[in-house]
Short mmCIF file of C-alpha atoms and ligand atoms in Angstrom, two decimals:
data_model
loop_
_atom_site.label_atom_id
_atom_site.label_comp_id
_atom_site.label_asym_id
_atom_site.label_seq_id
_atom_site.Cartn_x
_atom_site.Cartn_y
_atom_site.Cartn_z
CA MET A 1 -0.01 -0.26 -0.28
CA GLU A 2 1.09 3.06 -0.42
CA ILE A 3 1.28 5.90 2.18
CA SER A 4 0.91 9.67 0.52
CA ARG A 5 4.42 11.32 1.98
CA LYS A 6 4.48 13.81 -0.92
CA ASN A 7 0.79 14.99 -0.15
CA LYS A 8 -0.44 15.58 3.56
CA THR A 9 -1.64 12.47 5.55
CA HIS A 10 -5.33 12.01 6.17
CA TYR A 11 -5.12 10.62 9.44
CA LEU A 12 -7.84 8.45 11.91
CA VAL A 13 -7.04 8.98 15.38
CA THR A 14 -9.05 6.89 17.79
CA GLY A 15 -9.73 8.05 20.76
CA ALA A 16 -9.02 11.49 19.82
CA ALA A 17 -10.33 12.85 22.99
CA GLY A 18 -7.64 10.95 25.55
CA PHE A 19 -4.71 12.39 26.77
CA ILE A 20 -2.65 10.41 24.75
CA GLY A 21 -4.88 10.82 21.38
CA SER A 22 -5.38 14.71 21.86
CA HIS A 23 -2.07 15.45 22.08
CA LEU A 24 -1.23 13.56 18.62
CA VAL A 25 -4.13 15.37 17.42
CA GLU A 26 -2.52 18.20 17.78
CA ALA A 27 0.81 17.28 16.67
CA LEU A 28 -0.73 16.33 13.16
CA LEU A 29 -2.60 19.49 12.98
CA ALA A 30 0.95 21.27 13.84
CA ARG A 31 2.63 18.96 11.08
CA GLY A 32 -0.14 19.94 8.50
CA HIS A 33 -1.87 16.56 8.06
CA LYS A 34 -5.64 16.69 8.15
CA VAL A 35 -7.05 14.53 10.81
CA LEU A 36 -10.09 12.43 12.23
CA GLY A 37 -11.12 11.58 15.01
CA ILE A 38 -13.62 9.68 16.89
CA ASP A 39 -14.31 8.98 20.90
CA ASP A 40 -17.38 8.40 23.17
CA LEU A 41 -16.23 10.76 25.88
CA SER A 42 -16.38 7.76 28.21
CA THR A 43 -13.42 8.62 29.54
CA GLY A 44 -12.44 11.11 27.21
CA ARG A 45 -13.10 14.26 27.58
CA MET A 46 -14.16 17.75 25.35
CA ASP A 47 -12.09 20.15 27.21
CA ASN A 48 -8.77 17.95 25.83
CA ILE A 49 -9.57 18.88 22.26
CA ARG A 50 -11.94 21.64 22.06
CA HIS A 51 -9.45 24.46 21.06
CA LEU A 52 -8.61 22.64 18.08
CA LEU A 53 -11.49 22.00 16.74
CA SER A 54 -11.28 25.49 15.05
CA CYS A 55 -8.61 24.09 12.54
CA GLY A 56 -10.26 23.52 8.91
CA ARG A 57 -8.83 20.00 9.26
CA PHE A 58 -9.84 18.33 12.01
CA SER A 59 -13.54 16.58 12.33
CA PHE A 60 -14.05 15.16 15.31
CA ALA A 61 -17.52 12.49 15.88
CA ARG A 62 -18.47 11.65 19.16
CA SER A 63 -19.06 8.14 19.07
CA SER A 64 -18.69 4.56 19.94
CA ILE A 65 -15.58 2.57 17.51
CA LEU A 66 -18.03 0.06 17.62
CA ASP A 67 -20.73 1.97 16.23
CA PRO A 68 -20.33 0.47 12.23
CA VAL A 69 -21.40 3.13 9.99
CA VAL A 70 -19.63 6.04 11.56
CA LEU A 71 -15.82 4.29 11.81
CA ASP A 72 -16.67 2.68 8.09
CA ARG A 73 -17.22 6.46 7.14
CA LEU A 74 -14.20 7.54 8.69
CA ALA A 75 -11.69 5.23 7.82
CA SER A 76 -12.89 5.37 4.50
CA LYS A 77 -11.40 8.92 4.28
CA ALA A 78 -8.09 7.59 5.59
CA SER A 79 -4.71 6.26 4.80
CA ILE A 80 -3.42 5.99 8.32
CA ILE A 81 -5.80 4.50 11.88
CA VAL A 82 -3.84 5.53 14.73
CA HIS A 83 -6.41 2.92 17.28
CA LEU A 84 -5.88 4.37 20.81
CA ALA A 85 -9.36 4.01 22.24
CA ALA A 86 -9.35 1.16 24.80
CA ALA A 87 -10.23 0.73 28.20
CA VAL A 88 -7.70 3.24 30.73
CA GLY A 89 -6.12 2.54 34.21
CA VAL A 90 -5.58 0.06 36.26
CA ARG A 91 -8.23 1.04 38.31
CA LEU A 92 -10.61 1.53 35.21
CA VAL A 93 -9.23 -2.48 35.12
CA VAL A 94 -9.59 -3.53 38.60
CA GLU A 95 -13.53 -2.45 38.56
CA GLN A 96 -14.83 -2.93 35.26
CA PRO A 97 -13.10 -6.20 33.95
CA ALA A 98 -16.15 -7.28 31.68
CA ARG A 99 -16.20 -3.99 30.24
CA THR A 100 -12.19 -3.63 30.28
CA ILE A 101 -11.36 -6.46 27.83
CA GLU A 102 -15.06 -5.98 25.72
CA THR A 103 -13.30 -2.70 25.00
CA ASN A 104 -10.01 -3.59 23.83
CA VAL A 105 -11.00 -6.67 21.54
CA LEU A 106 -14.11 -6.28 19.84
CA GLY A 107 -13.00 -2.47 19.18
CA THR A 108 -10.03 -3.78 18.03
CA GLU A 109 -11.34 -5.98 15.41
CA ALA A 110 -13.77 -3.79 14.67
CA VAL A 111 -11.53 -1.46 13.66
CA LEU A 112 -9.03 -3.69 12.01
CA LYS A 113 -12.24 -4.93 10.13
CA ALA A 114 -12.55 -1.07 8.64
CA ALA A 115 -8.43 -0.57 8.36
CA LEU A 116 -8.60 -4.11 5.70
CA ARG A 117 -11.99 -2.42 3.44
CA TYR A 118 -10.11 -0.05 2.93
CA GLY A 119 -6.31 -0.22 2.62
CA CYS A 120 -5.62 1.73 5.57
CA ARG A 121 -2.00 1.23 7.43
CA ILE A 122 -3.31 0.49 11.05
CA LEU A 123 -0.95 1.29 14.21
CA ILE A 124 -2.38 -0.20 17.79
CA ALA A 125 -2.14 1.14 20.83
CA SER A 126 -1.16 -2.26 23.51
CA SER A 127 0.75 -2.00 26.42
CA SER A 128 3.46 -2.00 28.71
CA GLU A 129 0.92 -4.15 30.88
CA VAL A 130 2.16 -7.62 27.69
CA TYR A 131 5.32 -7.87 29.98
CA GLY A 132 3.09 -9.29 32.30
CA LYS A 133 5.16 -10.46 35.39
CA GLY A 134 8.63 -10.32 33.41
CA ASN A 135 11.60 -9.38 35.38
CA ARG A 136 14.48 -9.74 32.51
CA ILE A 137 15.21 -5.57 32.44
CA PRO A 138 14.67 -3.67 30.51
CA PHE A 139 12.23 -5.62 28.75
CA GLN A 140 12.61 -6.70 24.91
CA GLU A 141 9.99 -6.54 22.39
CA ASP A 142 9.97 -10.15 21.59
CA ASP A 143 10.24 -11.22 24.84
CA ASP A 144 8.85 -14.56 26.84
CA VAL A 145 5.77 -12.63 28.24
CA LEU A 146 3.85 -14.24 32.19
CA LEU A 147 0.99 -13.36 33.10
CA GLY A 148 -0.08 -13.97 36.57
CA PRO A 149 -3.76 -16.10 36.91
CA THR A 150 -6.87 -15.23 35.10
CA TYR A 151 -8.95 -14.63 37.97
CA LYS A 152 -6.92 -11.43 38.80
CA ALA A 153 -8.03 -8.48 36.21
CA ARG A 154 -4.84 -6.71 35.78
CA TRP A 155 -4.00 -10.37 33.78
CA GLY A 156 -7.37 -9.50 31.77
CA TYR A 157 -5.81 -6.16 30.42
CA ALA A 158 -3.35 -7.36 29.37
CA ALA A 159 -4.56 -10.31 28.00
CA SER A 160 -6.96 -8.26 26.12
CA LYS A 161 -3.85 -6.16 24.53
CA MET A 162 -2.18 -8.93 23.87
CA LEU A 163 -4.80 -10.60 21.91
CA ASP A 164 -5.33 -6.97 20.16
CA GLU A 165 -1.14 -6.95 18.86
CA PHE A 166 -1.76 -11.35 18.07
CA MET A 167 -5.22 -10.02 15.52
CA GLY A 168 -3.11 -7.32 14.11
CA PHE A 169 -0.09 -9.33 13.13
CA ALA A 170 -2.95 -12.11 11.55
CA TYR A 171 -4.81 -9.18 9.43
CA MET A 172 -1.13 -8.52 8.00
CA ARG A 173 -0.40 -12.28 8.02
CA GLU A 174 -3.80 -13.22 6.18
CA HIS A 175 -4.38 -10.15 5.00
CA GLY A 176 -1.93 -8.11 4.27
CA LEU A 177 -2.25 -4.67 6.19
CA GLU A 178 0.62 -2.97 7.39
CA VAL A 179 0.22 -2.93 11.49
CA VAL A 180 2.30 -1.71 13.90
CA PRO A 181 1.47 -2.19 17.41
CA VAL A 182 3.37 -0.09 19.67
CA ARG A 183 3.63 -1.04 23.93
CA LEU A 184 3.21 2.63 25.31
CA PHE A 185 5.23 1.94 28.80
CA ASN A 186 4.51 5.22 30.62
CA THR A 187 3.31 8.39 29.76
CA VAL A 188 2.40 11.56 31.35
CA GLY A 189 2.19 14.84 30.57
CA PRO A 190 -0.88 17.79 30.91
CA ARG A 191 -4.40 16.54 30.32
CA GLN A 192 -3.76 13.51 32.44
CA THR A 193 -6.51 12.92 34.82
CA GLY A 194 -5.95 10.97 38.11
CA LYS A 195 -9.30 9.99 38.15
CA TYR A 196 -7.87 6.26 36.93
CA GLY A 197 -5.29 6.05 39.60
CA MET A 198 -1.82 7.27 37.48
CA VAL A 199 -0.03 8.37 39.65
CA ILE A 200 1.94 11.57 38.26
CA PRO A 201 -1.28 13.57 38.22
CA ASN A 202 -2.56 11.94 41.36
CA PHE A 203 0.87 12.85 43.20
CA VAL A 204 0.85 16.28 42.06
CA HIS A 205 -3.36 17.37 42.93
CA GLN A 206 -2.14 15.85 46.31
CA ALA A 207 0.84 17.61 47.03
CA LEU A 208 -1.35 21.09 45.46
CA HIS A 209 -3.92 20.48 47.64
CA SER A 210 -1.89 20.15 50.99
CA GLU A 211 -3.35 15.63 51.00
CA PRO A 212 -0.78 12.65 52.22
CA LEU A 213 0.86 11.67 49.25
CA THR A 214 -0.95 7.77 48.59
CA VAL A 215 2.42 5.94 48.05
CA PHE A 216 1.29 2.16 47.72
CA GLY A 217 2.97 -0.54 48.94
CA ASP A 218 6.39 0.08 50.27
CA GLY A 219 7.01 2.57 47.34
CA SER A 220 10.05 0.69 46.51
CA GLN A 221 8.14 -0.16 43.15
CA SER A 222 9.82 1.54 39.62
CA ARG A 223 8.82 2.90 37.05
CA CYS A 224 10.19 5.54 33.58
CA PHE A 225 8.24 7.94 32.83
CA CYS A 226 7.75 9.43 29.66
CA TYR A 227 6.56 12.86 27.90
CA VAL A 228 4.06 12.55 26.32
CA GLY A 229 5.08 15.03 23.73
CA ASP A 230 7.91 12.49 22.41
CA VAL A 231 5.08 9.68 22.83
CA VAL A 232 3.36 10.74 20.22
CA GLU A 233 6.37 12.01 18.34
CA ALA A 234 7.23 8.66 18.16
CA MET A 235 4.06 7.29 16.97
CA ILE A 236 3.68 9.38 14.40
CA ARG A 237 7.27 8.66 12.79
CA LEU A 238 6.38 4.43 12.92
CA SER A 239 3.16 5.56 11.39
CA SER A 240 4.98 6.69 8.24
CA HIS A 241 8.17 4.67 8.44
CA PRO A 242 8.10 2.00 5.28
CA ASP A 243 9.28 -0.16 6.87
CA SER A 244 8.06 0.02 10.61
CA PRO A 245 5.26 -2.74 10.08
CA GLY A 246 4.84 -6.08 11.19
CA ARG A 247 7.48 -5.66 14.36
CA VAL A 248 5.60 -4.69 17.73
CA TYR A 249 8.23 -0.81 19.19
CA ASN A 250 8.19 -0.54 22.46
CA ILE A 251 8.12 3.61 23.81
CA GLY A 252 9.10 4.92 27.22
CA SER A 253 11.59 6.48 28.95
CA THR A 254 14.60 4.27 30.23
CA ASP A 255 14.82 6.75 33.11
CA GLU A 256 14.41 4.97 36.21
CA ILE A 257 12.53 5.69 39.78
CA SER A 258 11.15 4.70 42.42
CA ILE A 259 7.61 5.43 43.36
CA LEU A 260 8.96 7.30 46.74
CA SER A 261 11.63 9.12 45.02
CA LEU A 262 8.62 10.54 42.80
CA ALA A 263 6.72 11.53 45.77
CA GLU A 264 9.54 13.51 47.38
CA LYS A 265 10.36 14.99 43.89
CA ILE A 266 6.37 16.54 43.54
CA ILE A 267 6.87 17.94 47.23
CA LYS A 268 10.05 19.73 46.89
CA ALA A 269 8.26 20.54 43.09
CA THR A 270 5.53 22.02 44.46
CA GLY A 271 6.41 23.22 47.58
CA SER A 272 3.51 21.23 49.32
CA HIS A 273 3.79 20.18 52.85
CA SER A 274 2.01 16.41 52.26
CA PRO A 275 3.44 14.09 54.10
CA ILE A 276 3.83 11.23 52.38
CA HIS A 277 1.42 7.46 53.93
CA LEU A 278 1.99 4.42 52.45
CA ILE A 279 -1.03 2.87 52.06
CA PRO A 280 -0.70 -1.70 51.46
CA TYR A 281 -1.98 -2.52 48.00
CA ASP A 282 -4.89 -4.59 49.28
CA GLU A 283 -6.48 -1.36 50.55
CA ALA A 284 -5.43 0.73 47.79
CA TYR A 285 -6.66 -1.82 44.75
CA SER A 286 -8.10 -4.95 46.52
CA PRO A 287 -7.12 -8.07 48.21
CA GLY A 288 -4.41 -9.99 46.47
CA PHE A 289 -3.43 -7.11 43.63
CA GLU A 290 -0.33 -7.60 42.70
CA ASP A 291 2.29 -5.42 41.19
CA MET A 292 5.12 -4.58 38.61
CA LYS A 293 8.12 -3.85 40.91
CA ARG A 294 10.63 -2.52 37.73
CA ARG A 295 9.45 -1.63 34.12
CA VAL A 296 11.88 -0.39 31.70
CA PRO A 297 11.96 -0.49 27.89
CA ASP A 298 14.68 -2.27 25.92
CA ILE A 299 14.40 1.56 22.99
CA SER A 300 16.52 0.28 20.78
CA ARG A 301 14.34 -1.63 18.05
CA ILE A 302 12.98 1.94 18.05
CA HIS A 303 15.70 3.89 17.84
CA GLU A 304 17.51 2.11 15.14
CA LEU A 305 14.78 2.37 12.55
CA VAL A 306 13.35 5.73 13.42
CA GLY A 307 16.15 7.46 15.78
CA TRP A 308 13.52 8.53 18.34
CA GLU A 309 14.44 8.78 21.95
CA PRO A 310 13.34 10.65 24.18
CA LEU A 311 14.16 14.48 25.28
CA VAL A 312 11.93 15.42 28.42
CA GLY A 313 13.78 14.73 31.86
CA ILE A 314 11.27 13.74 34.68
CA ASP A 315 11.88 16.85 36.51
CA GLU A 316 11.13 18.83 33.62
CA VAL A 317 7.71 16.22 33.06
CA ILE A 318 7.02 16.94 36.57
CA GLU A 319 7.56 21.02 36.85
CA ARG A 320 5.26 20.61 33.23
CA VAL A 321 2.72 19.15 34.71
CA VAL A 322 2.46 21.01 37.90
CA THR A 323 2.59 24.38 35.62
CA SER A 324 -0.47 23.16 34.31
CA TYR A 325 -2.22 21.88 37.14
CA CYS A 326 -1.37 25.57 38.30
CA ARG A 327 -3.24 27.43 34.98
N1 UDP B 1 0.99 4.21 42.26
C1 UDP B 1 1.04 4.90 44.21
N2 UDP B 1 -0.51 6.11 44.37
C2 UDP B 1 -0.86 6.40 43.61
C3 UDP B 1 -1.08 5.27 42.26
C4 UDP B 1 -0.23 4.51 41.84
O1 UDP B 1 1.36 4.09 44.33
O2 UDP B 1 -2.01 7.30 44.13
C5 UDP B 1 2.38 3.29 42.39
C6 UDP B 1 1.06 2.26 41.76
O3 UDP B 1 1.21 1.34 42.50
C7 UDP B 1 2.44 1.60 40.19
C8 UDP B 1 2.77 3.26 40.25
O4 UDP B 1 2.72 3.85 41.02
O5 UDP B 1 3.22 1.01 41.79
C9 UDP B 1 2.19 3.58 39.21
O6 UDP B 1 1.37 3.42 38.79
P1 UDP B 1 0.14 3.83 37.50
O7 UDP B 1 -1.08 3.66 37.54
O8 UDP B 1 0.62 5.35 37.45
O9 UDP B 1 0.57 3.02 36.52
P2 UDP B 1 0.98 1.56 36.80
O10 UDP B 1 2.55 1.08 36.09
O11 UDP B 1 0.68 0.09 36.90
O12 UDP B 1 0.38 1.03 34.81
#
């Protein structure tokens, strides 16, 4: 399939009003592309994209990707689909496991079928959750994966994202569709809400409201936080590179920080007097909840193909999030 390179490309972004989706739409419009967005606003918000609606190159449909008529109409006009619409956040995954699996699996199936009808290239947002309990650090795309038992909701989310990747590769193999699955690691920045449990917006909110920062477990677990602007840059580069289809790509920062140190940094950055409270996992989520101790991506594959690496460090990320809260 020929991806238009001379002319600006027509993108379809699912989950366009979400945290990552809205930043992606913004970046694509800034590069002169035409963008169609779809979002059912279940977790996305109009406030995230209101400032983009006046752009003549952007049109938005408030609809579920499971509405076949709307999805078909949008896909018929696109050459590249970036599929971000999905259940979001560990809290939602634990509290609504059926909705999570259905949204992820049925939604991706619908988008793949629409992409196939019109020969669109499709970039599928998968997740570092797919690495499950893997403990070979850093996580490399070809690693084996180890998930926990099926009665624990968290692993249902991981399995649904895995199935999305499997489906993508199956469509590529059987139908020649150009599919690019990407595994997003912890992504942060303005517009991310703490409502679904994400740690940085939670901590910033708590620090600015002089509430205790709730560190789950003993806080020694670590993560690498990547700025959303860096993440969307990675997705845009992969979406248009001729050789990206057919392989999975990690997208994330490699700068590791413990959650306790993160809490301390946020208290300092906000000048807050909030204390830190350690909350047992059983209390924070549900009895038997399993957290990942460490999560670090190997990003050599994406770096070698498109020269991408994250540019914004953790201190700058915190500063930008704090500033966005204070606006
Ligand atoms: N976490 C925390 N306090 C919070 C929210 C999250 O200590 O208020 C921890 C969580 O248990 C995990 C890490 O911060 O170890 C990152 O959580 P998040 O939900 O942001 O992303 P995850 O890496 O779990 O997908």
